[in-house]
Amino acid sequence: MSTENILAAGTQMGEVELLVRDLDLMTRFYHEAVTLDVQQAEGDTVILGRDGISALKLRRETDLPPLRPGDAGLYHSALLFPDQSSLALAVATVASREPHSFSGSADHLYSEAFYFDDPEGNGLELYRDRPRDQWTYEAGGRIRGATLPLDPNAFLRTHLTEDVIAAPPREGMTLGHIHLQVGNLDQARSFYVDTLGFEIKTELPQALFISAGGYHHHIGMNTWRSNGAGPRAATFGLGIVDITVPARVDIDALASRLTFAGIQFGFDGQTLLFEDPWKTKLRVRAAELS
C-alpha cells in the first residue's frame, strides 16, 4: 500500500455509541462500576469519559431487537488506561459492584486485559499497554500477540495500593480500540485496509487486527461466531463508531478513496459518515476541526 493511501499516524478512536434499552441502568454501570464520568446527560443520550475526553455515548432506543450471537456487530469496546494502577482500580470497582459481569482476563504480550459484559450484554475490555519498546515485532512490522493467563487477583494484589485507593487517578483514560464481529475477513480487509487505509498488525485464521501509526490495533475483527453474517439490521448494541484523524487533509484523502471504491458517504463539512459492508456506521472527523 502506498503511503498516500495509509491513515495518518495520529489517527485515534473517538467514542463508541451504544443503543440501549435501559439508559439509567447502563449509565449506573459505566459511571459507578467502570468509573467513567458523566460528561453530558440530555434527553435520551448520556456521554461518558474521563478528563474531558469522551469515550462512550449511550443512546436510549425503545423498539429495537437484540443483537443475536451470530450477527455482525460489536464484540467489545475497549477502554485504555495509562498504567497498571489506574487499571487495577477500575477492574476492582467493576468486580466489586458487578461481580457477575467478569468474563475473563489475558496477557496479550503488548497489553494486559480484563473482560466484562455490561447489563445489556455488550462486551467491554479494560486494559493497559506495555511500553512499545517491550512489544515483539515480526516480519513486515507486524506485532506478535498471544492470549496468556493473567491472574486478576494477583494483578490487584500487586497494583491496587492504598495510595491508589486514597487518591484515585482520573487522567489518561481513552477509548483504545473496538473489536467487531464481521462476516468475512477478506471483505473486511478490502474495506478497512485497502480502502480506509488501516494497516494490518496481527492476522490470525479467523481474526484481523488493524491500526494506524504502528499501534497494536485500533480495530479488531473476527468471525469466531459470525462467519457468513450479512449486513445487520438495526439492533440494540453498536451504534456509530467515531474515528479521529489529525487534519482536514486526511478527511479529503479518505473521501477520495471512498469515492474511488464506490462507497457512498455523507459529508457535512467536518465529518464523513459511511457504513462498512455489515452496515456498521463509521464517522471520521479531523482533530483540527473539533
PDB file of C-alpha atoms in Angstrom:
ATOM      1  CA  MET A   1       0.000   0.000   0.000  1.00  0.00           C
ATOM      2  CA  SER A   2       1.410   3.408  -0.958  1.00  0.00           C
ATOM      3  CA  THR A   3       1.910   5.934   1.818  1.00  0.00           C
ATOM      4  CA  GLU A   4      -0.779   8.276   0.459  1.00  0.00           C
ATOM      5  CA  ASN A   5      -3.355   5.530   0.985  1.00  0.00           C
ATOM      6  CA  ILE A   6      -2.459   4.936   4.641  1.00  0.00           C
ATOM      7  CA  LEU A   7      -4.244   6.664   7.516  1.00  0.00           C
ATOM      8  CA  ALA A   8      -2.139   9.261   9.297  1.00  0.00           C
ATOM      9  CA  ALA A   9      -0.069   8.147  12.271  1.00  0.00           C
ATOM     10  CA  GLY A  10      -2.051  10.352  14.643  1.00  0.00           C
ATOM     11  CA  THR A  11      -5.338   8.585  13.922  1.00  0.00           C
ATOM     12  CA  GLN A  12      -7.178   7.535  17.093  1.00  0.00           C
ATOM     13  CA  MET A  13     -10.531   6.151  18.116  1.00  0.00           C
ATOM     14  CA  GLY A  14     -13.066   8.778  19.164  1.00  0.00           C
ATOM     15  CA  GLU A  15     -16.065   7.391  21.002  1.00  0.00           C
ATOM     16  CA  VAL A  16     -18.341   4.409  20.521  1.00  0.00           C
ATOM     17  CA  GLU A  17     -22.113   4.725  20.662  1.00  0.00           C
ATOM     18  CA  LEU A  18     -24.267   2.039  22.263  1.00  0.00           C
ATOM     19  CA  LEU A  19     -28.007   1.856  21.593  1.00  0.00           C
ATOM     20  CA  VAL A  20     -29.560   0.806  24.899  1.00  0.00           C
ATOM     21  CA  ARG A  21     -32.911  -0.189  26.376  1.00  0.00           C
ATOM     22  CA  ASP A  22     -32.415   0.997  29.955  1.00  0.00           C
ATOM     23  CA  LEU A  23     -30.465   4.238  29.954  1.00  0.00           C
ATOM     24  CA  ASP A  24     -30.458   4.611  33.744  1.00  0.00           C
ATOM     25  CA  LEU A  25     -29.182   1.068  34.340  1.00  0.00           C
ATOM     26  CA  MET A  26     -26.453   1.360  31.702  1.00  0.00           C
ATOM     27  CA  THR A  27     -25.391   4.792  32.969  1.00  0.00           C
ATOM     28  CA  ARG A  28     -25.018   3.442  36.515  1.00  0.00           C
ATOM     29  CA  PHE A  29     -22.891   0.556  35.251  1.00  0.00           C
ATOM     30  CA  TYR A  30     -20.467   2.687  33.277  1.00  0.00           C
ATOM     31  CA  HIS A  31     -20.383   5.534  35.809  1.00  0.00           C
ATOM     32  CA  GLU A  32     -20.441   3.756  39.165  1.00  0.00           C
ATOM     33  CA  ALA A  33     -18.800   0.431  38.253  1.00  0.00           C
ATOM     34  CA  VAL A  34     -16.491   1.272  35.338  1.00  0.00           C
ATOM     35  CA  THR A  35     -15.772   4.686  36.944  1.00  0.00           C
ATOM     36  CA  LEU A  36     -16.362   6.870  33.898  1.00  0.00           C
ATOM     37  CA  ASP A  37     -17.503  10.438  34.458  1.00  0.00           C
ATOM     38  CA  VAL A  38     -20.891  11.562  33.157  1.00  0.00           C
ATOM     39  CA  GLN A  39     -19.887  14.412  30.870  1.00  0.00           C
ATOM     40  CA  GLN A  40     -23.293  15.169  29.408  1.00  0.00           C
ATOM     41  CA  ALA A  41     -26.810  13.905  30.053  1.00  0.00           C
ATOM     42  CA  GLU A  42     -29.561  15.296  27.878  1.00  0.00           C
ATOM     43  CA  GLY A  43     -32.824  13.619  26.964  1.00  0.00           C
ATOM     44  CA  ASP A  44     -32.166  10.106  25.692  1.00  0.00           C
ATOM     45  CA  THR A  45     -28.373  10.494  25.497  1.00  0.00           C
ATOM     46  CA  VAL A  46     -25.588  10.216  28.059  1.00  0.00           C
ATOM     47  CA  ILE A  47     -21.916  10.777  27.207  1.00  0.00           C
ATOM     48  CA  LEU A  48     -19.221   9.335  29.490  1.00  0.00           C
ATOM     49  CA  GLY A  49     -15.455   9.613  29.625  1.00  0.00           C
ATOM     50  CA  ARG A  50     -12.609  10.959  31.690  1.00  0.00           C
ATOM     51  CA  ASP A  51     -10.663  14.202  31.933  1.00  0.00           C
ATOM     52  CA  GLY A  52     -12.809  15.927  29.297  1.00  0.00           C
ATOM     53  CA  ILE A  53     -12.307  13.146  26.742  1.00  0.00           C
ATOM     54  CA  SER A  54     -15.446  11.260  25.774  1.00  0.00           C
ATOM     55  CA  ALA A  55     -15.212   7.516  25.234  1.00  0.00           C
ATOM     56  CA  LEU A  56     -18.772   6.217  25.267  1.00  0.00           C
ATOM     57  CA  LYS A  57     -22.168   7.518  24.212  1.00  0.00           C
ATOM     58  CA  LEU A  58     -25.329   5.783  25.436  1.00  0.00           C
ATOM     59  CA  ARG A  59     -28.463   6.476  23.419  1.00  0.00           C
ATOM     60  CA  ARG A  60     -31.845   5.171  24.538  1.00  0.00           C
ATOM     61  CA  GLU A  61     -33.949   3.365  21.939  1.00  0.00           C
ATOM     62  CA  THR A  62     -37.369   1.893  22.650  1.00  0.00           C
ATOM     63  CA  ASP A  63     -38.126  -0.559  19.880  1.00  0.00           C
ATOM     64  CA  LEU A  64     -35.133  -2.492  18.528  1.00  0.00           C
ATOM     65  CA  PRO A  65     -34.431  -6.235  18.528  1.00  0.00           C
ATOM     66  CA  PRO A  66     -31.406  -7.608  20.412  1.00  0.00           C
ATOM     67  CA  LEU A  67     -28.203  -8.474  18.582  1.00  0.00           C
ATOM     68  CA  ARG A  68     -28.108 -12.231  18.013  1.00  0.00           C
ATOM     69  CA  PRO A  69     -24.814 -14.049  18.764  1.00  0.00           C
ATOM     70  CA  GLY A  70     -24.109 -14.877  15.105  1.00  0.00           C
ATOM     71  CA  ASP A  71     -24.820 -11.391  13.743  1.00  0.00           C
ATOM     72  CA  ALA A  72     -22.220  -8.860  12.719  1.00  0.00           C
ATOM     73  CA  GLY A  73     -21.755  -6.064  15.243  1.00  0.00           C
ATOM     74  CA  LEU A  74     -19.859  -5.297  18.418  1.00  0.00           C
ATOM     75  CA  TYR A  75     -17.616  -7.919  20.003  1.00  0.00           C
ATOM     76  CA  HIS A  76     -16.346  -5.454  22.600  1.00  0.00           C
ATOM     77  CA  SER A  77     -15.322  -1.866  23.141  1.00  0.00           C
ATOM     78  CA  ALA A  78     -12.009  -1.360  24.914  1.00  0.00           C
ATOM     79  CA  LEU A  79     -11.065   1.344  27.404  1.00  0.00           C
ATOM     80  CA  LEU A  80      -7.329   2.042  27.613  1.00  0.00           C
ATOM     81  CA  PHE A  81      -5.870   3.032  30.980  1.00  0.00           C
ATOM     82  CA  PRO A  82      -2.487   4.776  31.272  1.00  0.00           C
ATOM     83  CA  ASP A  83      -0.919   2.427  33.811  1.00  0.00           C
ATOM     84  CA  GLN A  84      -1.441  -0.666  35.931  1.00  0.00           C
ATOM     85  CA  SER A  85      -2.590   1.265  38.989  1.00  0.00           C
ATOM     86  CA  SER A  86      -5.477   3.048  37.266  1.00  0.00           C
ATOM     87  CA  LEU A  87      -6.438  -0.168  35.501  1.00  0.00           C
ATOM     88  CA  ALA A  88      -6.393  -2.110  38.776  1.00  0.00           C
ATOM     89  CA  LEU A  89      -8.700   0.418  40.433  1.00  0.00           C
ATOM     90  CA  ALA A  90     -11.229   0.233  37.589  1.00  0.00           C
ATOM     91  CA  VAL A  91     -11.124  -3.568  37.490  1.00  0.00           C
ATOM     92  CA  ALA A  92     -11.593  -3.794  41.267  1.00  0.00           C
ATOM     93  CA  THR A  93     -14.522  -1.383  41.207  1.00  0.00           C
ATOM     94  CA  VAL A  94     -16.345  -3.270  38.451  1.00  0.00           C
ATOM     95  CA  ALA A  95     -15.644  -6.594  40.149  1.00  0.00           C
ATOM     96  CA  SER A  96     -16.968  -5.377  43.495  1.00  0.00           C
ATOM     97  CA  ARG A  97     -20.084  -3.640  42.161  1.00  0.00           C
ATOM     98  CA  GLU A  98     -20.929  -6.014  39.299  1.00  0.00           C
ATOM     99  CA  PRO A  99     -19.184  -9.316  40.143  1.00  0.00           C
ATOM    100  CA  HIS A 100     -21.169 -11.375  37.635  1.00  0.00           C
ATOM    101  CA  SER A 101     -20.062  -9.153  34.751  1.00  0.00           C
ATOM    102  CA  PHE A 102     -16.479 -10.506  34.692  1.00  0.00           C
ATOM    103  CA  SER A 103     -15.823 -12.785  31.701  1.00  0.00           C
ATOM    104  CA  GLY A 104     -12.041 -13.276  31.641  1.00  0.00           C
ATOM    105  CA  SER A 105      -8.548 -11.823  31.527  1.00  0.00           C
ATOM    106  CA  ALA A 106      -5.467 -12.253  29.358  1.00  0.00           C
ATOM    107  CA  ASP A 107      -1.880 -11.188  28.858  1.00  0.00           C
ATOM    108  CA  HIS A 108      -1.606 -10.333  25.151  1.00  0.00           C
ATOM    109  CA  LEU A 109       2.159  -9.578  25.332  1.00  0.00           C
ATOM    110  CA  TYR A 110       1.592  -5.986  24.195  1.00  0.00           C
ATOM    111  CA  SER A 111      -1.178  -5.416  26.772  1.00  0.00           C
ATOM    112  CA  GLU A 112      -2.871  -6.705  29.909  1.00  0.00           C
ATOM    113  CA  ALA A 113      -6.637  -7.002  29.549  1.00  0.00           C
ATOM    114  CA  PHE A 114      -9.721  -7.736  31.627  1.00  0.00           C
ATOM    115  CA  TYR A 115     -13.082  -8.537  30.073  1.00  0.00           C
ATOM    116  CA  PHE A 116     -16.639  -7.852  31.220  1.00  0.00           C
ATOM    117  CA  ASP A 117     -20.187  -7.821  29.886  1.00  0.00           C
ATOM    118  CA  ASP A 118     -22.379  -4.823  30.580  1.00  0.00           C
ATOM    119  CA  PRO A 119     -26.008  -5.264  31.761  1.00  0.00           C
ATOM    120  CA  GLU A 120     -27.303  -5.447  28.182  1.00  0.00           C
ATOM    121  CA  GLY A 121     -24.696  -7.932  27.012  1.00  0.00           C
ATOM    122  CA  ASN A 122     -22.215  -5.618  25.279  1.00  0.00           C
ATOM    123  CA  GLY A 123     -18.624  -6.768  25.646  1.00  0.00           C
ATOM    124  CA  LEU A 124     -16.196  -4.469  27.456  1.00  0.00           C
ATOM    125  CA  GLU A 125     -12.413  -4.672  27.749  1.00  0.00           C
ATOM    126  CA  LEU A 126     -10.394  -2.703  30.295  1.00  0.00           C
ATOM    127  CA  TYR A 127      -6.668  -2.770  29.510  1.00  0.00           C
ATOM    128  CA  ARG A 128      -3.296  -1.112  29.675  1.00  0.00           C
ATOM    129  CA  ASP A 129      -0.494  -1.212  27.120  1.00  0.00           C
ATOM    130  CA  ARG A 130       3.044  -2.264  27.780  1.00  0.00           C
ATOM    131  CA  PRO A 131       5.581   0.298  26.527  1.00  0.00           C
ATOM    132  CA  ARG A 132       6.182  -0.049  22.794  1.00  0.00           C
ATOM    133  CA  ASP A 133       9.838  -0.938  23.294  1.00  0.00           C
ATOM    134  CA  GLN A 134       8.609  -4.124  25.011  1.00  0.00           C
ATOM    135  CA  TRP A 135       6.444  -5.229  22.068  1.00  0.00           C
ATOM    136  CA  THR A 136       7.759  -8.061  19.891  1.00  0.00           C
ATOM    137  CA  TYR A 137       7.804  -7.361  16.173  1.00  0.00           C
ATOM    138  CA  GLU A 138       7.706  -9.822  13.323  1.00  0.00           C
ATOM    139  CA  ALA A 139       8.406  -9.522   9.602  1.00  0.00           C
ATOM    140  CA  GLY A 140       6.835  -6.510   7.921  1.00  0.00           C
ATOM    141  CA  GLY A 141       6.329  -4.613  11.171  1.00  0.00           C
ATOM    142  CA  ARG A 142       3.583  -6.899  12.418  1.00  0.00           C
ATOM    143  CA  ILE A 143       3.228  -7.337  16.162  1.00  0.00           C
ATOM    144  CA  ARG A 144       3.324 -10.625  17.982  1.00  0.00           C
ATOM    145  CA  GLY A 145       0.355 -11.162  20.256  1.00  0.00           C
ATOM    146  CA  ALA A 146      -0.820 -14.016  22.425  1.00  0.00           C
ATOM    147  CA  THR A 147      -3.560 -14.952  24.856  1.00  0.00           C
ATOM    148  CA  LEU A 148      -1.739 -15.999  28.016  1.00  0.00           C
ATOM    149  CA  PRO A 149      -3.160 -16.459  31.528  1.00  0.00           C
ATOM    150  CA  LEU A 150      -3.429 -13.328  33.656  1.00  0.00           C
ATOM    151  CA  ASP A 151      -4.446 -13.858  37.276  1.00  0.00           C
ATOM    152  CA  PRO A 152      -6.793 -10.984  38.180  1.00  0.00           C
ATOM    153  CA  ASN A 153      -6.349 -11.463  41.922  1.00  0.00           C
ATOM    154  CA  ALA A 154      -2.556 -11.388  41.667  1.00  0.00           C
ATOM    155  CA  PHE A 155      -2.772  -8.299  39.456  1.00  0.00           C
ATOM    156  CA  LEU A 156      -4.928  -6.491  42.011  1.00  0.00           C
ATOM    157  CA  ARG A 157      -2.742  -7.527  44.948  1.00  0.00           C
ATOM    158  CA  THR A 158       0.283  -6.052  43.186  1.00  0.00           C
ATOM    159  CA  HIS A 159      -1.145  -2.853  41.733  1.00  0.00           C
ATOM    160  CA  LEU A 160      -4.149  -1.816  43.843  1.00  0.00           C
ATOM    161  CA  THR A 161      -2.195   0.008  46.542  1.00  0.00           C
ATOM    162  CA  GLU A 162      -3.524   2.068  49.432  1.00  0.00           C
ATOM    163  CA  ASP A 163      -2.218   5.216  47.734  1.00  0.00           C
ATOM    164  CA  VAL A 164      -4.230   4.455  44.601  1.00  0.00           C
ATOM    165  CA  ILE A 165      -7.388   3.833  46.621  1.00  0.00           C
ATOM    166  CA  ALA A 166      -6.848   7.031  48.632  1.00  0.00           C
ATOM    167  CA  ALA A 167      -6.221   9.216  45.577  1.00  0.00           C
ATOM    168  CA  PRO A 168      -7.957   7.606  42.576  1.00  0.00           C
ATOM    169  CA  PRO A 169      -6.281   8.561  39.272  1.00  0.00           C
ATOM    170  CA  ARG A 170      -8.638  10.311  36.853  1.00  0.00           C
ATOM    171  CA  GLU A 171      -6.488  11.235  33.844  1.00  0.00           C
ATOM    172  CA  GLY A 172      -5.355   9.422  30.744  1.00  0.00           C
ATOM    173  CA  MET A 173      -8.214   7.005  30.022  1.00  0.00           C
ATOM    174  CA  THR A 174      -9.401   6.818  26.381  1.00  0.00           C
ATOM    175  CA  LEU A 175     -11.247   4.502  24.033  1.00  0.00           C
ATOM    176  CA  GLY A 176      -8.257   2.487  22.851  1.00  0.00           C
ATOM    177  CA  HIS A 177      -9.920   0.235  20.313  1.00  0.00           C
ATOM    178  CA  ILE A 178     -13.065  -1.577  19.301  1.00  0.00           C
ATOM    179  CA  HIS A 179     -13.466  -5.198  18.299  1.00  0.00           C
ATOM    180  CA  LEU A 180     -16.103  -6.148  15.736  1.00  0.00           C
ATOM    181  CA  GLN A 181     -17.847  -9.313  14.677  1.00  0.00           C
ATOM    182  CA  VAL A 182     -17.785  -9.467  10.855  1.00  0.00           C
ATOM    183  CA  GLY A 183     -18.978 -11.971   8.294  1.00  0.00           C
ATOM    184  CA  ASN A 184     -15.886 -12.342   6.108  1.00  0.00           C
ATOM    185  CA  LEU A 185     -12.257 -11.389   6.757  1.00  0.00           C
ATOM    186  CA  ASP A 186     -11.325 -10.936   3.094  1.00  0.00           C
ATOM    187  CA  GLN A 187     -14.169  -8.458   2.724  1.00  0.00           C
ATOM    188  CA  ALA A 188     -13.134  -6.754   5.946  1.00  0.00           C
ATOM    189  CA  ARG A 189      -9.531  -6.485   4.739  1.00  0.00           C
ATOM    190  CA  SER A 190     -10.642  -4.977   1.437  1.00  0.00           C
ATOM    191  CA  PHE A 191     -12.746  -2.324   3.168  1.00  0.00           C
ATOM    192  CA  TYR A 192     -10.741  -1.422   6.270  1.00  0.00           C
ATOM    193  CA  VAL A 193      -7.225  -1.861   4.900  1.00  0.00           C
ATOM    194  CA  ASP A 194      -7.349  -1.353   1.120  1.00  0.00           C
ATOM    195  CA  THR A 195      -9.921   1.458   1.177  1.00  0.00           C
ATOM    196  CA  LEU A 196      -9.861   3.154   4.588  1.00  0.00           C
ATOM    197  CA  GLY A 197      -6.087   2.865   4.964  1.00  0.00           C
ATOM    198  CA  PHE A 198      -5.542   0.957   8.202  1.00  0.00           C
ATOM    199  CA  GLU A 199      -2.515  -1.338   8.357  1.00  0.00           C
ATOM    200  CA  ILE A 200      -2.560  -4.992   9.396  1.00  0.00           C
ATOM    201  CA  LYS A 201      -0.647  -5.559  12.632  1.00  0.00           C
ATOM    202  CA  THR A 202      -1.718  -9.116  13.514  1.00  0.00           C
ATOM    203  CA  GLU A 203      -3.507 -11.691  11.370  1.00  0.00           C
ATOM    204  CA  LEU A 204      -4.973 -14.992  12.555  1.00  0.00           C
ATOM    205  CA  PRO A 205      -7.052 -17.596  10.705  1.00  0.00           C
ATOM    206  CA  GLN A 206     -10.298 -16.074  11.990  1.00  0.00           C
ATOM    207  CA  ALA A 207      -9.242 -12.631  13.192  1.00  0.00           C
ATOM    208  CA  LEU A 208      -7.608  -9.465  11.918  1.00  0.00           C
ATOM    209  CA  PHE A 209      -6.115  -6.619  13.958  1.00  0.00           C
ATOM    210  CA  ILE A 210      -5.507  -3.289  12.234  1.00  0.00           C
ATOM    211  CA  SER A 211      -4.261   0.152  13.218  1.00  0.00           C
ATOM    212  CA  ALA A 212      -2.760   3.460  12.192  1.00  0.00           C
ATOM    213  CA  GLY A 213       0.635   4.734  13.314  1.00  0.00           C
ATOM    214  CA  GLY A 214       2.018   1.365  14.412  1.00  0.00           C
ATOM    215  CA  TYR A 215      -0.416   0.783  17.295  1.00  0.00           C
ATOM    216  CA  HIS A 216      -1.198  -2.882  18.009  1.00  0.00           C
ATOM    217  CA  HIS A 217      -4.805  -2.368  16.944  1.00  0.00           C
ATOM    218  CA  HIS A 218      -7.429   0.322  16.763  1.00  0.00           C
ATOM    219  CA  ILE A 219      -9.925  -2.138  15.310  1.00  0.00           C
ATOM    220  CA  GLY A 220     -10.072  -5.883  15.823  1.00  0.00           C
ATOM    221  CA  MET A 221     -12.337  -8.059  13.668  1.00  0.00           C
ATOM    222  CA  ASN A 222     -13.229 -11.705  13.958  1.00  0.00           C
ATOM    223  CA  THR A 223     -15.523 -14.374  12.517  1.00  0.00           C
ATOM    224  CA  TRP A 224     -15.372 -16.636  15.577  1.00  0.00           C
ATOM    225  CA  ARG A 225     -19.142 -16.772  15.873  1.00  0.00           C
ATOM    226  CA  SER A 226     -20.271 -14.606  12.942  1.00  0.00           C
ATOM    227  CA  ASN A 227     -18.750 -16.300   9.870  1.00  0.00           C
ATOM    228  CA  GLY A 228     -21.009 -15.687   6.884  1.00  0.00           C
ATOM    229  CA  ALA A 229     -23.047 -12.963   8.591  1.00  0.00           C
ATOM    230  CA  GLY A 230     -24.603 -10.479   6.215  1.00  0.00           C
ATOM    231  CA  PRO A 231     -25.424  -6.795   6.675  1.00  0.00           C
ATOM    232  CA  ARG A 232     -27.029  -6.275  10.052  1.00  0.00           C
ATOM    233  CA  ALA A 233     -30.368  -4.709  10.733  1.00  0.00           C
ATOM    234  CA  ALA A 234     -30.687  -2.028  13.381  1.00  0.00           C
ATOM    235  CA  THR A 235     -30.432  -3.671  16.809  1.00  0.00           C
ATOM    236  CA  PHE A 236     -29.622  -2.780  20.363  1.00  0.00           C
ATOM    237  CA  GLY A 237     -25.859  -2.603  20.828  1.00  0.00           C
ATOM    238  CA  LEU A 238     -23.462  -0.893  18.487  1.00  0.00           C
ATOM    239  CA  GLY A 239     -24.385   2.488  17.047  1.00  0.00           C
ATOM    240  CA  ILE A 240     -21.904   4.888  15.462  1.00  0.00           C
ATOM    241  CA  VAL A 241     -18.141   4.378  15.803  1.00  0.00           C
ATOM    242  CA  ASP A 242     -16.097   7.603  15.783  1.00  0.00           C
ATOM    243  CA  ILE A 243     -12.552   7.784  14.409  1.00  0.00           C
ATOM    244  CA  THR A 244     -10.405  10.919  14.686  1.00  0.00           C
ATOM    245  CA  VAL A 245      -7.746  11.783  12.099  1.00  0.00           C
ATOM    246  CA  PRO A 246      -5.283  14.650  12.614  1.00  0.00           C
ATOM    247  CA  ALA A 247      -6.212  17.100   9.870  1.00  0.00           C
ATOM    248  CA  ARG A 248      -8.687  18.164   7.184  1.00  0.00           C
ATOM    249  CA  VAL A 249      -6.300  16.871   4.522  1.00  0.00           C
ATOM    250  CA  ASP A 250      -6.775  13.380   5.959  1.00  0.00           C
ATOM    251  CA  ILE A 251     -10.557  13.749   5.624  1.00  0.00           C
ATOM    252  CA  ASP A 252     -10.145  14.808   1.990  1.00  0.00           C
ATOM    253  CA  ALA A 253      -7.831  11.893   1.204  1.00  0.00           C
ATOM    254  CA  LEU A 254     -10.227   9.395   2.773  1.00  0.00           C
ATOM    255  CA  ALA A 255     -13.170  10.883   0.871  1.00  0.00           C
ATOM    256  CA  SER A 256     -11.221  10.362  -2.357  1.00  0.00           C
ATOM    257  CA  ARG A 257     -10.558   6.719  -1.503  1.00  0.00           C
ATOM    258  CA  LEU A 258     -14.211   6.128  -0.641  1.00  0.00           C
ATOM    259  CA  THR A 259     -15.280   7.715  -3.932  1.00  0.00           C
ATOM    260  CA  PHE A 260     -12.807   5.596  -5.905  1.00  0.00           C
ATOM    261  CA  ALA A 261     -14.132   2.444  -4.198  1.00  0.00           C
ATOM    262  CA  GLY A 262     -17.737   3.386  -4.951  1.00  0.00           C
ATOM    263  CA  ILE A 263     -18.692   3.679  -1.274  1.00  0.00           C
ATOM    264  CA  GLN A 264     -21.410   6.205  -0.523  1.00  0.00           C
ATOM    265  CA  PHE A 265     -20.782   8.690   2.261  1.00  0.00           C
ATOM    266  CA  GLY A 266     -22.160  11.838   3.763  1.00  0.00           C
ATOM    267  CA  PHE A 267     -20.009  14.914   4.419  1.00  0.00           C
ATOM    268  CA  ASP A 268     -21.220  17.874   6.466  1.00  0.00           C
ATOM    269  CA  GLY A 269     -18.081  19.979   6.086  1.00  0.00           C
ATOM    270  CA  GLN A 270     -16.429  18.459   9.151  1.00  0.00           C
ATOM    271  CA  THR A 271     -17.179  14.740   9.312  1.00  0.00           C
ATOM    272  CA  LEU A 272     -17.513  11.787   6.955  1.00  0.00           C
ATOM    273  CA  LEU A 273     -20.288   9.287   7.700  1.00  0.00           C
ATOM    274  CA  PHE A 274     -20.445   5.923   5.936  1.00  0.00           C
ATOM    275  CA  GLU A 275     -21.056   2.212   6.532  1.00  0.00           C
ATOM    276  CA  ASP A 276     -18.859  -0.858   6.406  1.00  0.00           C
ATOM    277  CA  PRO A 277     -20.035  -3.963   4.487  1.00  0.00           C
ATOM    278  CA  TRP A 278     -22.096  -5.060   7.526  1.00  0.00           C
ATOM    279  CA  LYS A 279     -23.785  -1.658   7.924  1.00  0.00           C
ATOM    280  CA  THR A 280     -21.765  -0.622  10.953  1.00  0.00           C
ATOM    281  CA  LYS A 281     -21.790   3.176  10.857  1.00  0.00           C
ATOM    282  CA  LEU A 282     -18.386   4.885  10.932  1.00  0.00           C
ATOM    283  CA  ARG A 283     -17.894   8.605  11.427  1.00  0.00           C
ATOM    284  CA  VAL A 284     -14.497  10.183  10.769  1.00  0.00           C
ATOM    285  CA  ARG A 285     -13.645  13.679  11.964  1.00  0.00           C
ATOM    286  CA  ALA A 286     -10.474  15.785  11.961  1.00  0.00           C
ATOM    287  CA  ALA A 287      -8.959  16.819  15.291  1.00  0.00           C
ATOM    288  CA  GLU A 288      -8.065  20.265  13.951  1.00  0.00           C
ATOM    289  CA  LEU A 289     -11.746  20.923  13.174  1.00  0.00           C
ATOM    290  CA  SER A 290     -13.074  19.806  16.576  1.00  0.00           C
TER     291      SER A 290
END
